[in-house]
Amino acid sequence: MSDKTLVIFGATGDLCRRKLIPALYELFEKQLLPKDFNIIGCSRSDRGRDAWIASLGKYPDEFLNLLDYISADLGSAASLKRIPVGDDNTFFLSVPPDRYGAAIMNLKEAGLVDDSEKSKVIIEKPFGYDLRSAEKLQDIVTTHLREKQVYRIDHYLGKDTVYNILTTRFSNVLLQPLWNRDYIEEVQIFATETIGCEGRSQYYETAGQVRDMLQNHMMQIVALIAMEAPCRLDAKEIRREKVKALSAARLGEKLLTGQYIGYRQEEGVREDSMTPTFVAGDMYIDNWRWKGVPFNFMTGKKLPYQCCEVVIKLKQPTLNLFPGVEQAHQDRIVMWFQPDPHLDIRIDMKSPGIENIVEPATLTHTYPLKGASQGYSKLIYEAIVGDQSNFVHAEEVLESWRVVDNLLCTGQACPVRTTPYLYHPGLWGPVHKTNLITTWDYPC
Ligand code: BG6
């Protein structure tokens, strides 16, 4: 058996076919897979290797030769013992989240994760369903694994453009002095999509937009924007700073959920579903750097544009010397992650001519897409080589749940109307309410 093995549980699922296998193929093509690497697809179905491979799509034989399939049940330690693992194994749990706990216990019982140097477990989001369930799952993880074996995936952390927040912030002094409450008036974070829940109602009905996007992808972006510079660029230090930023985060009071009209008519959605497909509101980071600066966020399905971006609105100069500048003031730093990633710095300049007129100008850097990582390939590669920098630490995941937990309205008090406001597909959520939160710099 080969040295390094990746075992994918849930191998017959959508994620494996659409994301994991193409990502592995990308690594294969770039010759980034270790020598003698082996990929074992596992699921309960006994369909056999040929049928599994046929279901994955077209790939060259040299790649397919790395793949094997075995029928095994994560719910039974005895069945897991049959997997022909190698010396150094990575187990990818691409299965429904309610199976994570049992999966970890059975991997342990089967003796597959005893060696903390040579076994890892990759866990897909969501890690838990709310703060309480995430804490329970974390108890199981702590009992059976060492944190250094655990790779909690948030695929946004595998996007080059998201990682670029760290590079832009910490490899330049240009932004450094501005990056605080003295110069920043407001931060806006958008993760908006034009698609709906696309046949994923079974999952989405139990998740909704708070669990699907806010608790993970958006909170990670908040952490990267708000964190202090790590003293070293390694997993321990990066994650230490992110945890500190997240620990200081709390939701404000302008919270709002929405649901697009037509969602309830989709297959598998309850007629009276209260699942939010849109969430927006304000968040604060109560520390010396950010106290009082609103981090306004918006994420939703069936909105006018697909876009993930952060807008940093700068304050007015202390003394306005130029007439009209207050009205025209648009000074912003915009980090646009997808699609068409770019960085904009918008500042005021003099209009050409005799009169002293100020007009906005935009300095734009377009981020080159060629060769850019979109998520899974980079993260799978980093997991295989044992770099946890772009994976979510237990404390980060728990702090993120703490922040958004109230919005899930599972307890006594709910800070939003239990019935989400309805909105027409193609609008920015329930706009009559959305626009009360702030003056949004809508992506366009
Ligand atoms: C996933 C969510 O994590 O991220 C989906 O479950 C969402 O609902 C997707 O569509 C967005 O990812 P990306 O990479 O397309 O922005």
Coordinates of C-alpha atoms and ligand atoms in Angstrom, one line a residue:
M1 CA 0.0 0.0 0.0
S2 CA 1.2 3.5 -0.8
D3 CA 2.5 5.9 1.7
K4 CA -0.1 8.6 1.7
T5 CA -3.8 7.9 1.4
L6 CA -6.8 10.2 1.2
V7 CA -10.0 8.4 2.2
I8 CA -13.2 10.3 1.1
F9 CA -16.3 9.3 3.0
G10 CA -19.5 10.2 1.1
A11 CA -17.7 9.4 -2.1
T12 CA -21.0 9.0 -4.0
G13 CA -22.2 12.5 -3.0
D14 CA -22.4 15.7 -4.9
L15 CA -19.5 17.5 -3.1
C16 CA -17.1 14.6 -4.0
R17 CA -18.0 14.6 -7.7
R18 CA -18.4 18.4 -8.2
K19 CA -15.5 19.7 -6.0
L20 CA -13.2 17.2 -4.5
I21 CA -12.3 15.0 -7.5
P22 CA -11.8 18.0 -9.8
A23 CA -9.6 19.6 -7.0
L24 CA -7.6 16.4 -6.7
Y25 CA -7.2 16.3 -10.5
E26 CA -6.0 19.9 -10.5
L27 CA -3.3 18.9 -7.9
F28 CA -2.5 15.9 -10.0
E29 CA -2.0 18.0 -13.1
K30 CA 0.2 20.4 -11.3
Q31 CA 2.2 17.5 -9.9
L32 CA 1.4 18.5 -6.4
L33 CA 0.2 15.2 -5.1
P34 CA 2.7 13.2 -3.1
K35 CA 4.5 10.3 -4.8
D36 CA 2.5 7.1 -4.6
F37 CA -0.6 8.9 -3.5
N38 CA -3.7 6.9 -3.2
I39 CA -7.4 8.1 -3.1
I40 CA -10.0 5.8 -1.7
G41 CA -13.7 6.6 -2.2
C42 CA -15.9 5.2 0.5
S43 CA -19.6 5.1 0.9
R44 CA -22.2 2.6 2.2
S45 CA -23.3 1.7 -1.4
D46 CA -21.6 -1.5 -2.8
R47 CA -21.6 -0.1 -6.4
G48 CA -18.0 -1.1 -6.9
R49 CA -15.0 0.8 -8.3
D50 CA -16.0 0.9 -12.0
A51 CA -19.4 2.4 -11.4
W52 CA -18.0 5.0 -9.0
I53 CA -15.3 6.0 -11.4
A54 CA -17.8 6.2 -14.3
S55 CA -20.0 8.6 -12.1
L56 CA -17.1 11.0 -11.6
G57 CA -16.9 12.3 -15.2
K58 CA -14.0 12.1 -17.7
Y59 CA -10.4 12.0 -16.4
P60 CA -7.3 10.5 -17.9
D61 CA -6.3 7.0 -16.9
E62 CA -3.1 8.1 -15.2
F63 CA -5.2 10.0 -12.7
L64 CA -8.0 7.4 -12.4
N65 CA -5.3 4.8 -11.6
L66 CA -4.8 6.5 -8.2
L67 CA -8.5 6.0 -7.3
D68 CA -10.1 3.0 -5.6
Y69 CA -13.5 2.5 -4.1
I70 CA -14.6 0.5 -1.1
S71 CA -18.0 0.1 0.5
A72 CA -17.7 1.0 4.2
D73 CA -20.0 2.4 6.8
L74 CA -18.9 5.3 9.0
G75 CA -21.5 4.1 11.5
S76 CA -19.6 0.9 12.2
A77 CA -16.0 0.6 13.4
A78 CA -15.8 -3.0 12.2
S79 CA -16.6 -1.9 8.7
L80 CA -14.0 0.8 8.8
K81 CA -11.3 -1.7 9.7
R82 CA -11.7 -3.1 6.2
I83 CA -10.4 0.1 4.5
P84 CA -6.9 -0.6 3.1
V85 CA -5.3 2.5 4.5
G86 CA -1.6 3.5 4.1
D87 CA 1.0 4.7 6.6
D88 CA -0.2 8.3 6.6
N89 CA -3.9 8.9 6.2
T90 CA -6.2 11.8 5.7
F91 CA -9.9 11.1 6.2
F92 CA -12.3 13.5 4.5
L93 CA -15.8 13.6 6.1
S94 CA -18.0 14.6 3.2
V95 CA -21.1 13.3 4.8
P96 CA -24.2 14.9 6.5
P97 CA -23.0 16.9 9.5
D98 CA -25.2 14.9 11.9
R99 CA -22.9 11.9 11.3
Y100 CA -19.6 13.7 12.2
G101 CA -19.8 12.7 15.9
A102 CA -20.3 9.0 15.3
A103 CA -17.8 9.0 12.4
I104 CA -15.0 10.4 14.7
M105 CA -15.8 7.8 17.5
N106 CA -15.8 4.9 15.0
L107 CA -12.6 6.0 13.3
K108 CA -11.0 6.0 16.7
E109 CA -12.5 2.7 17.7
A110 CA -11.2 1.2 14.4
G111 CA -7.7 2.4 15.3
L112 CA -7.4 4.6 12.3
V113 CA -6.6 7.9 14.0
D114 CA -4.4 6.7 16.9
D115 CA -1.2 8.2 15.5
S116 CA -1.6 11.9 15.7
E117 CA 1.4 12.5 13.5
K118 CA 0.1 10.3 10.7
S119 CA -3.7 10.6 10.6
K120 CA -5.9 13.6 10.0
V121 CA -9.6 14.2 9.7
I122 CA -11.0 16.9 7.4
I123 CA -14.4 18.1 8.5
E124 CA -16.8 20.0 6.2
K125 CA -18.9 22.8 7.4
P126 CA -21.2 23.2 9.2
F127 CA -19.4 22.1 12.4
G128 CA -22.5 21.9 14.6
Y129 CA -26.0 23.3 14.2
D130 CA -25.7 26.0 16.8
L131 CA -23.4 26.9 19.7
R132 CA -24.6 24.0 21.9
S133 CA -24.3 21.3 19.3
A134 CA -20.9 22.6 18.1
E135 CA -19.7 22.4 21.7
K136 CA -21.0 18.8 22.0
L137 CA -19.3 17.9 18.7
Q138 CA -16.1 19.6 19.9
D139 CA -16.3 17.5 23.1
I140 CA -16.2 14.4 20.9
V141 CA -13.4 15.7 18.9
T142 CA -11.3 16.6 22.0
T143 CA -11.9 13.1 23.5
H144 CA -10.8 11.2 20.4
L145 CA -8.4 13.5 18.4
R146 CA -5.7 16.0 19.0
E147 CA -6.5 19.5 17.6
K148 CA -3.5 19.1 15.3
Q149 CA -5.3 16.2 13.5
V150 CA -8.4 18.2 12.8
Y151 CA -8.9 20.2 9.6
R152 CA -12.2 22.1 9.7
I153 CA -12.8 23.3 6.2
D154 CA -14.2 26.6 5.1
H155 CA -13.6 26.7 1.4
Y156 CA -13.5 30.6 1.4
L157 CA -10.2 30.2 3.2
G158 CA -8.9 28.4 0.2
K159 CA -9.6 31.2 -2.2
D160 CA -6.5 33.2 -3.1
T161 CA -8.5 36.4 -3.1
V162 CA -9.7 35.9 0.5
Y163 CA -6.2 35.0 1.7
N164 CA -5.1 38.2 -0.1
I165 CA -6.7 40.2 2.7
L166 CA -3.8 39.1 4.9
T167 CA -1.3 39.9 2.2
T168 CA -2.7 43.3 1.4
R169 CA -3.0 44.3 5.0
F170 CA 0.2 42.9 6.4
S171 CA 2.8 43.2 3.6
N172 CA 2.2 46.9 3.1
V173 CA 2.5 49.9 5.4
L174 CA 0.1 51.9 3.2
L175 CA -3.1 50.7 4.9
Q176 CA -1.6 50.0 8.3
P177 CA -2.1 53.5 9.9
L178 CA -5.7 53.8 8.5
W179 CA -6.9 50.4 9.7
N180 CA -8.7 51.5 12.8
R181 CA -11.6 53.4 14.3
D182 CA -9.8 56.7 13.9
Y183 CA -10.0 56.6 10.1
I184 CA -12.7 54.0 9.3
E185 CA -16.3 55.0 9.5
E186 CA -17.9 51.8 8.5
V187 CA -17.1 48.3 7.1
Q188 CA -19.6 46.6 4.8
I189 CA -19.4 43.0 3.9
F190 CA -21.4 41.4 1.1
A191 CA -21.7 37.7 0.1
T192 CA -24.6 37.8 -2.3
E193 CA -25.7 35.3 -4.9
T194 CA -28.1 35.3 -7.8
I195 CA -28.9 31.5 -7.4
G196 CA -31.5 30.1 -5.1
C197 CA -31.0 26.9 -3.0
E198 CA -30.7 24.9 -6.3
G199 CA -32.3 21.6 -5.4
R200 CA -30.5 21.5 -2.0
S201 CA -33.6 22.0 0.0
Q202 CA -33.1 19.0 2.2
Y203 CA -29.9 20.6 3.6
Y204 CA -30.9 24.2 3.2
E205 CA -34.2 23.9 5.1
T206 CA -32.2 22.9 8.2
A207 CA -29.5 25.5 7.6
G208 CA -30.8 28.8 6.1
Q209 CA -28.6 31.7 5.3
V210 CA -27.3 32.2 8.9
R211 CA -25.8 28.7 9.1
D212 CA -25.0 28.4 5.4
M213 CA -23.0 31.7 4.9
L214 CA -22.9 34.0 7.9
Q215 CA -21.6 31.7 10.6
N216 CA -18.7 30.5 8.5
H217 CA -17.7 32.3 5.3
M218 CA -18.7 35.8 6.4
M219 CA -17.4 35.4 10.0
Q220 CA -14.0 34.3 8.6
I221 CA -13.9 37.4 6.4
V222 CA -14.8 39.5 9.5
A223 CA -11.9 37.9 11.3
L224 CA -9.4 38.5 8.6
I225 CA -10.4 42.1 8.2
A226 CA -10.5 42.8 12.0
M227 CA -7.6 40.7 13.3
E228 CA -4.2 42.1 14.5
A229 CA -1.1 41.2 12.6
P230 CA 0.1 37.7 13.6
C231 CA 3.7 37.6 14.9
R232 CA 4.4 34.8 12.4
L233 CA 2.6 33.5 9.4
D234 CA 1.9 30.1 10.7
A235 CA -1.3 28.3 11.7
K236 CA -1.0 28.8 15.4
E237 CA -0.4 32.6 15.2
I238 CA -2.9 33.3 12.5
R239 CA -5.6 31.4 14.2
R240 CA -4.7 33.0 17.6
E241 CA -5.3 36.5 16.2
K242 CA -8.5 35.4 14.4
V243 CA -9.9 34.0 17.7
K244 CA -9.1 37.2 19.5
A245 CA -11.0 39.3 16.9
L246 CA -14.0 36.9 16.9
S247 CA -14.1 36.9 20.7
A248 CA -14.6 40.6 20.6
A249 CA -17.4 40.4 18.0
R250 CA -21.1 40.8 18.8
L251 CA -24.2 41.5 16.7
G252 CA -25.8 44.9 16.9
E253 CA -29.5 45.6 16.9
K254 CA -30.3 46.3 13.2
L255 CA -30.8 42.6 12.3
L256 CA -33.0 41.4 9.6
T257 CA -33.9 38.1 7.9
G258 CA -35.7 37.6 4.6
Q259 CA -37.0 34.9 2.3
Y260 CA -37.4 35.1 -1.4
I261 CA -40.8 34.7 -2.9
G262 CA -41.1 31.3 -4.5
Y263 CA -38.8 29.6 -2.0
R264 CA -41.7 27.8 -0.4
Q265 CA -42.8 26.4 -3.7
E266 CA -39.5 24.7 -4.3
E267 CA -39.3 20.9 -4.1
G268 CA -38.7 19.7 -0.6
V269 CA -39.5 23.0 1.1
R270 CA -42.2 23.2 3.7
E271 CA -45.2 25.3 2.7
D272 CA -44.9 27.3 5.9
S273 CA -41.1 27.3 5.9
M274 CA -39.5 30.1 8.0
T275 CA -36.0 29.4 6.7
P276 CA -34.3 32.7 6.0
T277 CA -32.6 32.9 2.5
F278 CA -31.3 36.4 3.4
V279 CA -29.7 37.9 6.4
A280 CA -28.3 41.4 7.0
G281 CA -27.4 43.5 10.0
D282 CA -24.7 45.2 12.0
M283 CA -21.9 43.7 14.0
Y284 CA -19.3 45.3 16.3
I285 CA -15.8 44.3 17.4
D286 CA -15.4 45.6 20.9
N287 CA -11.7 46.1 21.1
W288 CA -9.4 49.1 21.0
R289 CA -9.0 49.0 17.3
W290 CA -12.6 48.8 16.3
K291 CA -14.8 50.0 19.1
G292 CA -17.9 51.7 17.6
V293 CA -17.2 50.9 14.0
P294 CA -20.2 49.1 12.5
F295 CA -19.4 46.0 10.4
N296 CA -22.6 45.9 8.3
F297 CA -23.2 42.6 6.6
M298 CA -25.5 41.3 3.9
T299 CA -25.8 37.8 2.5
G300 CA -28.6 36.2 0.6
K301 CA -29.8 34.1 -2.3
K302 CA -31.6 35.4 -5.4
L303 CA -30.2 38.9 -5.1
P304 CA -29.3 41.1 -8.1
Y305 CA -25.6 40.3 -8.3
Q306 CA -23.3 37.5 -7.3
C307 CA -20.6 39.2 -5.4
C308 CA -18.3 38.8 -2.4
E309 CA -16.7 42.0 -1.3
V310 CA -15.7 44.2 1.6
V311 CA -16.1 48.0 1.5
I312 CA -14.1 50.0 3.9
K313 CA -15.6 53.5 4.1
L314 CA -13.1 56.1 5.3
K315 CA -14.0 59.1 7.4
Q316 CA -14.0 62.7 6.2
P317 CA -10.9 64.7 6.6
T318 CA -10.8 66.7 9.9
L319 CA -11.1 70.0 8.1
N320 CA -12.8 70.1 4.7
L321 CA -11.0 72.7 2.6
F322 CA -12.7 72.0 -0.7
P323 CA -16.3 73.0 -1.4
G324 CA -18.7 70.2 -2.1
V325 CA -16.4 67.5 -0.8
E326 CA -18.7 66.5 2.0
Q327 CA -21.5 65.6 -0.4
A328 CA -19.1 64.0 -2.9
H329 CA -17.1 62.1 -0.3
Q330 CA -16.6 58.6 -1.5
D331 CA -13.3 57.6 0.0
R332 CA -13.2 53.9 0.2
I333 CA -11.0 50.8 0.0
V334 CA -12.9 48.0 -1.8
M335 CA -11.7 44.4 -1.7
W336 CA -13.7 42.5 -4.2
F337 CA -13.1 38.8 -3.9
Q338 CA -15.4 37.3 -6.6
P339 CA -16.2 37.4 -9.4
D340 CA -13.7 39.6 -11.2
P341 CA -11.6 40.1 -8.1
H342 CA -9.9 43.5 -7.7
L343 CA -8.9 46.1 -5.2
D344 CA -10.2 49.6 -5.5
I345 CA -8.9 52.7 -3.7
R346 CA -11.3 55.5 -4.2
I347 CA -10.1 59.0 -3.3
D348 CA -11.0 62.6 -4.1
M349 CA -9.0 64.5 -6.8
K350 CA -9.1 67.8 -8.4
S351 CA -11.2 68.1 -11.6
P352 CA -9.2 69.5 -14.4
G353 CA -10.0 73.2 -15.1
I354 CA -9.9 76.6 -13.5
E355 CA -12.5 75.9 -10.9
N356 CA -11.6 74.2 -7.7
I357 CA -13.9 71.2 -8.1
V358 CA -13.3 67.9 -6.4
E359 CA -14.2 64.6 -8.1
P360 CA -13.8 61.0 -7.1
A361 CA -11.1 58.9 -8.7
T362 CA -10.6 55.2 -8.5
L363 CA -7.2 53.4 -8.4
T364 CA -7.9 49.8 -9.4
H365 CA -5.8 46.7 -9.3
T366 CA -7.4 43.7 -11.0
Y367 CA -6.4 40.5 -9.3
P368 CA -5.1 38.0 -12.0
L369 CA -7.3 34.9 -12.1
K370 CA -4.9 32.8 -14.0
G371 CA -3.6 30.1 -11.6
A372 CA -5.7 31.5 -8.7
S373 CA -7.0 28.9 -6.2
Q374 CA -10.8 28.8 -5.9
G375 CA -10.8 26.8 -2.7
Y376 CA -10.7 23.0 -2.4
S377 CA -7.5 22.2 -4.3
K378 CA -5.4 24.5 -2.1
L379 CA -7.1 23.3 1.1
I380 CA -6.7 19.6 0.2
Y381 CA -3.1 20.2 -0.7
E382 CA -2.5 22.0 2.6
A383 CA -4.2 19.2 4.6
I384 CA -2.1 16.6 2.9
V385 CA 1.1 18.4 3.7
G386 CA -0.1 19.2 7.3
D387 CA -0.5 23.0 7.2
Q388 CA -3.5 24.1 9.3
S389 CA -3.1 27.9 8.6
N390 CA -6.2 28.0 6.4
F391 CA -8.4 25.7 8.5
V392 CA -10.7 26.8 11.2
H393 CA -9.6 26.2 14.8
A394 CA -12.1 24.9 17.4
E395 CA -12.1 28.2 19.2
E396 CA -12.9 30.1 16.0
V397 CA -15.8 27.9 15.2
L398 CA -17.2 28.2 18.7
E399 CA -16.8 32.0 18.8
S400 CA -18.5 32.3 15.4
W401 CA -21.4 30.3 16.7
R402 CA -21.6 32.4 19.8
V403 CA -21.9 35.5 17.7
V404 CA -24.7 34.3 15.4
D405 CA -26.4 32.0 17.8
N406 CA -29.2 34.4 18.8
L407 CA -30.1 34.9 15.1
L408 CA -31.0 31.2 14.9
C409 CA -33.9 31.9 17.3
T410 CA -33.7 28.5 18.9
G411 CA -33.9 29.9 22.4
Q412 CA -36.4 32.0 24.2
A413 CA -35.4 35.4 22.8
C414 CA -35.2 36.2 19.1
P415 CA -33.7 39.5 18.0
V416 CA -35.4 39.3 14.6
R417 CA -39.0 38.8 13.5
T418 CA -39.5 35.0 13.6
T419 CA -41.2 35.2 10.2
P420 CA -38.6 36.4 7.6
Y421 CA -39.7 39.4 5.5
L422 CA -40.5 38.2 2.0
Y423 CA -38.7 39.7 -1.0
H424 CA -38.9 39.5 -4.7
P425 CA -36.0 37.6 -6.4
G426 CA -33.7 40.1 -8.0
L427 CA -34.0 42.7 -5.1
W428 CA -31.6 43.4 -2.3
G429 CA -33.7 41.4 0.1
P430 CA -36.7 43.2 1.7
V431 CA -35.4 46.6 0.6
H432 CA -37.7 48.7 2.7
K433 CA -36.1 47.1 5.7
T434 CA -32.6 46.5 4.3
N435 CA -32.1 50.2 3.6
L436 CA -32.8 51.1 7.2
I437 CA -29.6 49.3 8.3
T438 CA -27.2 51.7 6.5
T439 CA -26.6 53.4 3.1
W440 CA -25.2 50.3 1.4
D441 CA -22.6 50.5 -1.3
Y442 CA -24.4 47.9 -3.3
P443 CA -22.2 45.8 -5.6
C444 CA -22.8 46.5 -9.2
Ligands
BG6_1 C1 -21.4 27.1 0.3 C2 -22.9 27.3 0.6 O1 -20.7 26.9 1.4 O2 -20.9 28.3 -0.4 C3 -23.7 27.6 -0.7 O3 -23.4 26.1 1.2 C4 -23.1 28.8 -1.4 O4 -25.0 27.8 -0.4 C5 -21.6 28.6 -1.6 O5 -23.7 28.9 -2.6 C6 -20.9 29.8 -2.2 O6 -19.6 29.5 -2.5 P1 -18.9 30.2 -3.7 O7 -17.5 29.7 -3.7 O8 -19.7 29.9 -4.9 O9 -18.9 31.7 -3.3

